[in-house]
Amino acid sequence: MEATLLRELNVDARLAAVEAKVAAFLADQEAIAASTTLAQRNQTRRALHAESEYIHLDVEEALLHEIETAAADSPIKAMSDDIVQSKDEAMLAVVARFHALRKQLTLEIQPEDKSTFEKVYMGVRLASFAMLFFGGFAIFFFLIPLRWTHITLRKLGVKNNYLPVDFIQWWFGWALCAVGGIHIVTEGTDNVRALNGGSTVMMFSHGSNLDGLMIQGSSPVVLKFIGKKSLFLIPIVGWVFRWGFGNIPIDRSNIERAKTSLKHLARAVVDYGRSVAISPEGTRSKSGLLQDFKKGPFYLQSDAGAPITPAIVIGAYELWPPARIFTLPGKCLVRYLPQYHVDPAKSRNANRLALRRIYLEAGAAPVPADLSSHSDLPDLLLHIWLVASIWAFIPSTVWSIFSWIAYFNSFFGLSTFGTLKLLTTIIAILEGVMFYSC
């Protein structure tokens, strides 16, 4: 049946045409590089990848249709619509060709400048990012009780996105990007504002550690995220993520716990009218290209009952690919698309495939030629000011907090060393609670 389906869709000839285009593009790299920017070359790679993935989607959609329309007692019902799971030799050969194209079209990354100045600049940015990440979250840990005021403020008419912790969460997303030297360019923010206070499930493409931060720092609505468990086990940082910002950890190694995490995130939409964010790819792309979509995020959408807002991050992979210790500075784009309203006449899997087609089309659209390049002078000056402010404020504030704690404990006869032991014990207890409740 699968071999017949491939013939009906003319997959062999269509794939051969894309393979020829890719071969021609790769063979002419030297000439292309001389007349184009990195952003333009990667846009061509995404467009070629989209051409190949349209064929992939055609096959999966046709296979899904066969499965869904087969008789209840037909062996076709037991088949998977994921062609990677196929046992048919012809289908597996096609899958191998798709994988080969993805590997060939892996996005170019911005090369590191090995000059002494750039090495020093990298060190300053990394140290400042770490100071803001750990020191900033340590300060906010003591502001977690602000979240308790949200109940009263909601009764007084204060809406989501304007609550105290919402401003802090948005600022952290923006500031962590800015201190890393990232200038966020946005398109389509009106699509998010069109929600008019309504909830959404924002699904963002994921190729870099920057993606979630860029979404949080540029979205007109404040989002609750779901993230891997290990991130929440970082002392203080994980506590703020979960108990301060209301984000949800997910244990990818335990399917049942993962399902429970998704339901908890859906409750943030149903009970509090919040908007939530998740990557439909599940994990970072190693090639920078859009991966297959997981099914979990669509169960989240079903439980939340909110429309999907697609968001595509472009340019971040080139600056901070998986193997690089920290990001290079540069411009990145977040492209917000119109809401996708799930078609109730289609199955969850059919909607998943339809949405992935939308991402591929939007990801292949033209982008600014200077993406992933150094920021302009105004952004550089803003970055320098932010770095100076962080080092002027955060270390002294953290030290003041510790001094106040030590001073308070001195009334109970605790020395500085005793205070350190007490804090260590509290950290161990809170980490234990986080570990066993994730």
Short mmCIF file of N, CA and C in Angstrom, two decimals, residues 253-396:
data_model
loop_
_atom_site.label_atom_id
_atom_site.label_comp_id
_atom_site.label_asym_id
_atom_site.label_seq_id
_atom_site.Cartn_x
_atom_site.Cartn_y
_atom_site.Cartn_z
N SER A 253 11.74 11.74 30.27
CA SER A 253 12.01 10.31 30.40
C SER A 253 10.81 9.54 30.95
N ASN A 254 9.78 10.26 31.40
CA ASN A 254 8.61 9.62 32.00
C ASN A 254 7.36 10.14 31.30
N ILE A 255 6.76 9.31 30.46
CA ILE A 255 5.63 9.74 29.64
C ILE A 255 4.45 10.19 30.49
N GLU A 256 4.15 9.42 31.56
CA GLU A 256 2.99 9.76 32.39
C GLU A 256 3.19 11.10 33.09
N ARG A 257 4.40 11.32 33.62
CA ARG A 257 4.68 12.60 34.26
C ARG A 257 4.65 13.74 33.25
N ALA A 258 5.11 13.47 32.04
CA ALA A 258 5.09 14.49 31.00
C ALA A 258 3.65 14.89 30.68
N LYS A 259 2.76 13.90 30.60
CA LYS A 259 1.35 14.19 30.34
C LYS A 259 0.75 15.03 31.47
N THR A 260 1.13 14.71 32.71
CA THR A 260 0.63 15.47 33.86
C THR A 260 1.11 16.91 33.80
N SER A 261 2.37 17.12 33.40
CA SER A 261 2.91 18.48 33.28
C SER A 261 2.13 19.28 32.25
N LEU A 262 1.80 18.65 31.13
CA LEU A 262 1.04 19.34 30.09
C LEU A 262 -0.35 19.73 30.58
N LYS A 263 -0.96 18.86 31.38
CA LYS A 263 -2.28 19.17 31.93
C LYS A 263 -2.20 20.33 32.93
N HIS A 264 -1.12 20.37 33.72
CA HIS A 264 -0.94 21.49 34.66
C HIS A 264 -0.80 22.81 33.90
N LEU A 265 -0.07 22.77 32.79
CA LEU A 265 0.10 23.99 32.00
C LEU A 265 -1.23 24.41 31.38
N ALA A 266 -2.02 23.44 30.95
CA ALA A 266 -3.34 23.75 30.37
C ALA A 266 -4.24 24.41 31.40
N ARG A 267 -4.08 24.04 32.67
CA ARG A 267 -4.90 24.63 33.72
C ARG A 267 -4.61 26.12 33.89
N ALA A 268 -3.38 26.54 33.57
CA ALA A 268 -3.05 27.96 33.65
C ALA A 268 -3.91 28.76 32.67
N VAL A 269 -4.26 28.12 31.56
CA VAL A 269 -5.13 28.76 30.56
C VAL A 269 -6.58 28.74 31.04
N VAL A 270 -7.04 27.57 31.45
CA VAL A 270 -8.44 27.39 31.81
C VAL A 270 -8.80 28.15 33.07
N ASP A 271 -7.94 28.07 34.11
CA ASP A 271 -8.27 28.66 35.41
C ASP A 271 -7.95 30.15 35.51
N TYR A 272 -6.87 30.59 34.84
CA TYR A 272 -6.41 31.97 35.03
C TYR A 272 -6.39 32.79 33.73
N GLY A 273 -6.80 32.20 32.63
CA GLY A 273 -6.81 32.94 31.37
C GLY A 273 -5.43 33.28 30.86
N ARG A 274 -4.44 32.50 31.26
CA ARG A 274 -3.07 32.75 30.86
C ARG A 274 -2.80 32.25 29.44
N SER A 275 -1.70 32.72 28.86
CA SER A 275 -1.19 32.19 27.61
C SER A 275 0.05 31.37 27.93
N VAL A 276 0.24 30.29 27.20
CA VAL A 276 1.34 29.38 27.48
C VAL A 276 2.19 29.19 26.24
N ALA A 277 3.43 28.75 26.45
CA ALA A 277 4.36 28.57 25.33
C ALA A 277 5.03 27.21 25.39
N ILE A 278 5.22 26.62 24.23
CA ILE A 278 5.86 25.31 24.14
C ILE A 278 6.42 25.17 22.73
N SER A 279 7.48 24.40 22.59
CA SER A 279 8.02 24.13 21.26
C SER A 279 7.40 22.86 20.70
N PRO A 280 6.76 22.92 19.53
CA PRO A 280 6.17 21.71 18.96
C PRO A 280 7.21 20.68 18.52
N GLU A 281 8.47 21.12 18.39
CA GLU A 281 9.54 20.19 18.00
C GLU A 281 10.04 19.38 19.19
N GLY A 282 9.78 19.85 20.39
CA GLY A 282 10.15 19.11 21.59
C GLY A 282 11.56 19.37 22.08
N THR A 283 12.51 19.56 21.19
CA THR A 283 13.89 19.79 21.58
C THR A 283 14.58 20.63 20.50
N ARG A 284 15.78 21.11 20.81
CA ARG A 284 16.48 21.97 19.85
C ARG A 284 16.85 21.22 18.57
N SER A 285 16.77 21.92 17.46
CA SER A 285 17.18 21.35 16.18
C SER A 285 18.70 21.39 16.08
N LYS A 286 19.30 20.27 15.69
CA LYS A 286 20.75 20.22 15.53
C LYS A 286 21.20 20.79 14.19
N SER A 287 20.26 20.96 13.28
CA SER A 287 20.60 21.49 11.95
C SER A 287 20.14 22.94 11.77
N GLY A 288 19.30 23.43 12.69
CA GLY A 288 18.72 24.76 12.54
C GLY A 288 17.47 24.75 11.70
N LEU A 289 17.15 23.61 11.09
CA LEU A 289 15.95 23.48 10.25
C LEU A 289 14.79 22.96 11.08
N LEU A 290 13.58 23.26 10.62
CA LEU A 290 12.38 22.84 11.34
C LEU A 290 12.29 21.32 11.38
N GLN A 291 12.10 20.78 12.59
CA GLN A 291 11.99 19.34 12.77
C GLN A 291 10.52 18.90 12.68
N ASP A 292 10.32 17.59 12.76
CA ASP A 292 8.95 17.06 12.85
C ASP A 292 8.33 17.53 14.15
N PHE A 293 7.02 17.70 14.15
CA PHE A 293 6.31 18.14 15.35
C PHE A 293 5.90 16.95 16.21
N LYS A 294 6.09 17.11 17.51
CA LYS A 294 5.65 16.09 18.47
C LYS A 294 4.14 16.20 18.67
N LYS A 295 3.55 15.15 19.23
CA LYS A 295 2.11 15.15 19.44
C LYS A 295 1.70 15.82 20.75
N GLY A 296 2.61 15.83 21.75
CA GLY A 296 2.28 16.36 23.07
C GLY A 296 1.73 17.77 23.07
N PRO A 297 2.36 18.73 22.36
CA PRO A 297 1.84 20.10 22.36
C PRO A 297 0.41 20.22 21.86
N PHE A 298 -0.02 19.29 21.03
CA PHE A 298 -1.37 19.36 20.50
C PHE A 298 -2.39 18.78 21.48
N TYR A 299 -1.94 17.90 22.37
CA TYR A 299 -2.78 17.50 23.50
C TYR A 299 -2.94 18.67 24.46
N LEU A 300 -1.84 19.44 24.64
CA LEU A 300 -1.91 20.64 25.47
C LEU A 300 -2.94 21.62 24.90
N GLN A 301 -2.89 21.84 23.60
CA GLN A 301 -3.85 22.76 22.98
C GLN A 301 -5.27 22.26 23.15
N SER A 302 -5.46 20.97 23.02
CA SER A 302 -6.80 20.39 23.16
C SER A 302 -7.33 20.59 24.57
N ASP A 303 -6.46 20.38 25.57
CA ASP A 303 -6.87 20.56 26.96
C ASP A 303 -7.12 22.04 27.28
N ALA A 304 -6.31 22.92 26.68
CA ALA A 304 -6.44 24.35 26.97
C ALA A 304 -7.62 24.98 26.22
N GLY A 305 -7.93 24.44 25.05
CA GLY A 305 -9.04 24.98 24.27
C GLY A 305 -8.79 26.38 23.72
N ALA A 306 -7.52 26.73 23.53
CA ALA A 306 -7.17 28.07 23.04
C ALA A 306 -6.56 27.96 21.64
N PRO A 307 -6.65 29.03 20.84
CA PRO A 307 -6.03 28.99 19.52
C PRO A 307 -4.51 28.94 19.63
N ILE A 308 -3.87 28.49 18.58
CA ILE A 308 -2.41 28.41 18.52
C ILE A 308 -1.86 29.67 17.85
N THR A 309 -0.84 30.26 18.45
CA THR A 309 -0.11 31.35 17.80
C THR A 309 1.25 30.82 17.38
N PRO A 310 1.48 30.61 16.09
CA PRO A 310 2.80 30.13 15.65
C PRO A 310 3.83 31.26 15.74
N ALA A 311 5.01 30.92 16.21
CA ALA A 311 6.11 31.89 16.28
C ALA A 311 7.37 31.22 15.75
N ILE A 312 8.05 31.91 14.87
CA ILE A 312 9.25 31.36 14.25
C ILE A 312 10.44 32.23 14.61
N VAL A 313 11.47 31.62 15.17
CA VAL A 313 12.70 32.32 15.53
C VAL A 313 13.72 32.07 14.43
N ILE A 314 14.25 33.14 13.86
CA ILE A 314 15.22 33.03 12.76
C ILE A 314 16.47 33.82 13.12
N GLY A 315 17.61 33.20 12.93
CA GLY A 315 18.89 33.88 13.17
C GLY A 315 19.57 33.51 14.46
N ALA A 316 18.85 32.91 15.41
CA ALA A 316 19.45 32.57 16.70
C ALA A 316 20.36 31.35 16.60
N TYR A 317 19.96 30.37 15.79
CA TYR A 317 20.79 29.17 15.61
C TYR A 317 22.16 29.55 15.08
N GLU A 318 22.21 30.48 14.14
CA GLU A 318 23.47 30.88 13.54
C GLU A 318 24.43 31.49 14.57
N LEU A 319 23.88 32.12 15.60
CA LEU A 319 24.70 32.77 16.62
C LEU A 319 25.03 31.85 17.78
N TRP A 320 24.10 30.96 18.12
CA TRP A 320 24.32 30.06 19.27
C TRP A 320 23.86 28.64 18.91
N PRO A 321 24.63 27.96 18.05
CA PRO A 321 24.31 26.57 17.71
C PRO A 321 24.62 25.66 18.89
N PRO A 322 24.15 24.42 18.87
CA PRO A 322 24.31 23.52 20.02
C PRO A 322 25.74 23.34 20.52
N ALA A 323 26.74 23.36 19.65
CA ALA A 323 28.11 23.08 20.08
C ALA A 323 28.84 24.30 20.64
N ARG A 324 28.26 25.48 20.56
CA ARG A 324 28.94 26.71 20.98
C ARG A 324 28.64 27.01 22.44
N ILE A 325 29.66 27.42 23.20
CA ILE A 325 29.50 27.62 24.63
C ILE A 325 28.59 28.81 24.95
N PHE A 326 28.61 29.84 24.11
CA PHE A 326 27.77 31.01 24.34
C PHE A 326 27.51 31.71 23.01
N THR A 327 26.50 32.55 23.02
CA THR A 327 26.08 33.20 21.78
C THR A 327 27.05 34.28 21.31
N LEU A 328 27.12 34.46 20.02
CA LEU A 328 27.75 35.64 19.45
C LEU A 328 26.72 36.76 19.46
N PRO A 329 27.16 38.02 19.43
CA PRO A 329 26.19 39.12 19.36
C PRO A 329 25.62 39.24 17.96
N GLY A 330 24.40 39.73 17.85
CA GLY A 330 23.83 39.92 16.52
C GLY A 330 22.33 40.12 16.54
N LYS A 331 21.77 40.26 15.35
CA LYS A 331 20.33 40.48 15.19
C LYS A 331 19.61 39.16 14.95
N CYS A 332 18.45 39.01 15.57
CA CYS A 332 17.61 37.83 15.37
C CYS A 332 16.17 38.29 15.13
N LEU A 333 15.42 37.45 14.44
CA LEU A 333 14.04 37.78 14.08
C LEU A 333 13.08 36.82 14.76
N VAL A 334 12.01 37.39 15.33
CA VAL A 334 10.88 36.58 15.80
C VAL A 334 9.69 36.95 14.93
N ARG A 335 9.18 35.96 14.20
CA ARG A 335 8.06 36.17 13.27
C ARG A 335 6.80 35.56 13.87
N TYR A 336 5.86 36.41 14.29
CA TYR A 336 4.59 35.93 14.86
C TYR A 336 3.55 35.83 13.74
N LEU A 337 2.94 34.67 13.62
CA LEU A 337 1.97 34.42 12.56
C LEU A 337 0.54 34.56 13.08
N PRO A 338 -0.43 34.69 12.20
CA PRO A 338 -1.83 34.75 12.64
C PRO A 338 -2.22 33.48 13.40
N GLN A 339 -3.20 33.61 14.28
CA GLN A 339 -3.66 32.46 15.08
C GLN A 339 -4.12 31.32 14.16
N TYR A 340 -3.76 30.12 14.58
CA TYR A 340 -4.23 28.92 13.89
C TYR A 340 -5.34 28.32 14.74
N HIS A 341 -6.53 28.30 14.19
CA HIS A 341 -7.66 27.71 14.90
C HIS A 341 -7.82 26.27 14.45
N VAL A 342 -7.70 25.37 15.39
CA VAL A 342 -7.77 23.94 15.08
C VAL A 342 -9.08 23.62 14.37
N ASP A 343 -8.99 22.87 13.29
CA ASP A 343 -10.17 22.47 12.53
C ASP A 343 -10.83 21.27 13.23
N PRO A 344 -12.01 21.47 13.80
CA PRO A 344 -12.66 20.37 14.53
C PRO A 344 -13.03 19.19 13.64
N ALA A 345 -13.09 19.43 12.32
CA ALA A 345 -13.43 18.34 11.40
C ALA A 345 -12.23 17.44 11.13
N LYS A 346 -11.04 17.90 11.54
CA LYS A 346 -9.83 17.11 11.32
C LYS A 346 -9.36 16.48 12.63
N SER A 347 -8.62 15.40 12.51
CA SER A 347 -8.05 14.76 13.69
C SER A 347 -6.91 15.61 14.24
N ARG A 348 -6.48 15.28 15.45
CA ARG A 348 -5.36 16.01 16.06
C ARG A 348 -4.11 15.89 15.19
N ASN A 349 -3.85 14.71 14.66
CA ASN A 349 -2.67 14.51 13.82
C ASN A 349 -2.76 15.27 12.50
N ALA A 350 -3.96 15.34 11.93
CA ALA A 350 -4.13 16.09 10.69
C ALA A 350 -3.88 17.58 10.92
N ASN A 351 -4.33 18.11 12.04
CA ASN A 351 -4.05 19.51 12.38
C ASN A 351 -2.56 19.73 12.62
N ARG A 352 -1.91 18.76 13.23
CA ARG A 352 -0.47 18.86 13.48
C ARG A 352 0.30 18.98 12.16
N LEU A 353 -0.04 18.17 11.19
CA LEU A 353 0.63 18.22 9.89
C LEU A 353 0.31 19.51 9.15
N ALA A 354 -0.94 19.95 9.24
CA ALA A 354 -1.34 21.20 8.57
C ALA A 354 -0.60 22.40 9.15
N LEU A 355 -0.41 22.40 10.47
CA LEU A 355 0.29 23.51 11.10
C LEU A 355 1.77 23.51 10.73
N ARG A 356 2.36 22.33 10.64
CA ARG A 356 3.78 22.27 10.26
C ARG A 356 3.99 22.84 8.86
N ARG A 357 3.04 22.65 7.98
CA ARG A 357 3.13 23.20 6.63
C ARG A 357 3.17 24.74 6.69
N ILE A 358 2.38 25.31 7.59
CA ILE A 358 2.35 26.76 7.76
C ILE A 358 3.71 27.27 8.24
N TYR A 359 4.33 26.55 9.18
CA TYR A 359 5.65 26.93 9.68
C TYR A 359 6.68 26.90 8.56
N LEU A 360 6.65 25.85 7.75
CA LEU A 360 7.61 25.73 6.66
C LEU A 360 7.47 26.88 5.67
N GLU A 361 6.24 27.24 5.34
CA GLU A 361 6.00 28.34 4.40
C GLU A 361 6.51 29.66 4.97
N ALA A 362 6.20 29.92 6.24
CA ALA A 362 6.61 31.19 6.87
C ALA A 362 8.12 31.23 7.08
N GLY A 363 8.72 30.10 7.40
CA GLY A 363 10.16 30.05 7.61
C GLY A 363 10.95 30.25 6.34
N ALA A 364 10.34 29.93 5.20
CA ALA A 364 11.02 30.09 3.91
C ALA A 364 10.83 31.48 3.31
N ALA A 365 10.00 32.31 3.94
CA ALA A 365 9.76 33.67 3.44
C ALA A 365 11.02 34.52 3.59
N PRO A 366 11.18 35.57 2.78
CA PRO A 366 12.37 36.43 2.85
C PRO A 366 12.58 37.01 4.25
N VAL A 367 13.85 37.21 4.59
CA VAL A 367 14.22 37.76 5.90
C VAL A 367 15.16 38.94 5.68
N PRO A 368 15.32 39.81 6.69
CA PRO A 368 16.29 40.90 6.56
C PRO A 368 17.69 40.36 6.26
N ALA A 369 18.39 41.00 5.36
CA ALA A 369 19.69 40.51 4.92
C ALA A 369 20.76 40.57 6.01
N ASP A 370 20.53 41.40 7.03
CA ASP A 370 21.56 41.57 8.06
C ASP A 370 21.30 40.73 9.31
N LEU A 371 20.40 39.76 9.24
CA LEU A 371 20.19 38.88 10.41
C LEU A 371 21.48 38.14 10.74
N SER A 372 21.68 37.89 12.03
CA SER A 372 22.86 37.17 12.54
C SER A 372 24.14 37.97 12.37
N SER A 373 24.02 39.24 11.97
CA SER A 373 25.20 40.11 11.88
C SER A 373 25.27 40.97 13.13
N HIS A 374 26.37 41.70 13.30
CA HIS A 374 26.54 42.55 14.48
C HIS A 374 25.45 43.60 14.55
N SER A 375 25.10 43.97 15.77
CA SER A 375 24.07 44.99 15.99
C SER A 375 24.58 46.37 15.59
N ASP A 376 23.64 47.29 15.41
CA ASP A 376 23.99 48.66 15.08
C ASP A 376 24.53 49.38 16.32
N LEU A 377 25.07 50.59 16.11
CA LEU A 377 25.67 51.36 17.19
C LEU A 377 24.70 51.62 18.35
N PRO A 378 23.45 52.04 18.10
CA PRO A 378 22.53 52.28 19.23
C PRO A 378 22.32 51.04 20.09
N ASP A 379 22.24 49.87 19.45
CA ASP A 379 22.06 48.64 20.21
C ASP A 379 23.33 48.29 20.99
N LEU A 380 24.49 48.58 20.41
CA LEU A 380 25.75 48.34 21.10
C LEU A 380 25.86 49.23 22.33
N LEU A 381 25.47 50.49 22.20
CA LEU A 381 25.51 51.41 23.35
C LEU A 381 24.54 50.97 24.44
N LEU A 382 23.35 50.50 24.03
CA LEU A 382 22.39 49.97 25.00
C LEU A 382 22.97 48.77 25.73
N HIS A 383 23.66 47.93 24.98
CA HIS A 383 24.28 46.74 25.58
C HIS A 383 25.33 47.12 26.60
N ILE A 384 26.18 48.09 26.26
CA ILE A 384 27.23 48.53 27.19
C ILE A 384 26.60 49.12 28.45
N TRP A 385 25.55 49.92 28.29
CA TRP A 385 24.87 50.51 29.45
C TRP A 385 24.27 49.42 30.33
N LEU A 386 23.66 48.41 29.72
CA LEU A 386 23.03 47.33 30.49
C LEU A 386 24.08 46.53 31.25
N VAL A 387 25.19 46.22 30.60
CA VAL A 387 26.26 45.48 31.27
C VAL A 387 26.79 46.26 32.47
N ALA A 388 27.02 47.56 32.28
CA ALA A 388 27.51 48.40 33.38
C ALA A 388 26.50 48.44 34.52
N SER A 389 25.22 48.54 34.20
CA SER A 389 24.17 48.59 35.22
C SER A 389 24.10 47.29 36.01
N ILE A 390 24.24 46.18 35.32
CA ILE A 390 24.19 44.87 35.99
C ILE A 390 25.31 44.76 37.02
N TRP A 391 26.52 45.12 36.61
CA TRP A 391 27.65 44.99 37.54
C TRP A 391 27.61 46.04 38.65
N ALA A 392 26.94 47.15 38.40
CA ALA A 392 26.82 48.17 39.44
C ALA A 392 25.75 47.81 40.47
N PHE A 393 24.72 47.10 40.05
CA PHE A 393 23.56 46.86 40.91
C PHE A 393 23.51 45.46 41.53
N ILE A 394 23.69 44.43 40.72
CA ILE A 394 23.39 43.07 41.20
C ILE A 394 24.36 42.58 42.28
N PRO A 395 25.69 42.65 42.10
CA PRO A 395 26.57 42.14 43.16
C PRO A 395 26.34 42.83 44.50
N SER A 396 26.19 44.15 44.48
CA SER A 396 26.00 44.89 45.74
C SER A 396 24.66 44.54 46.38
#
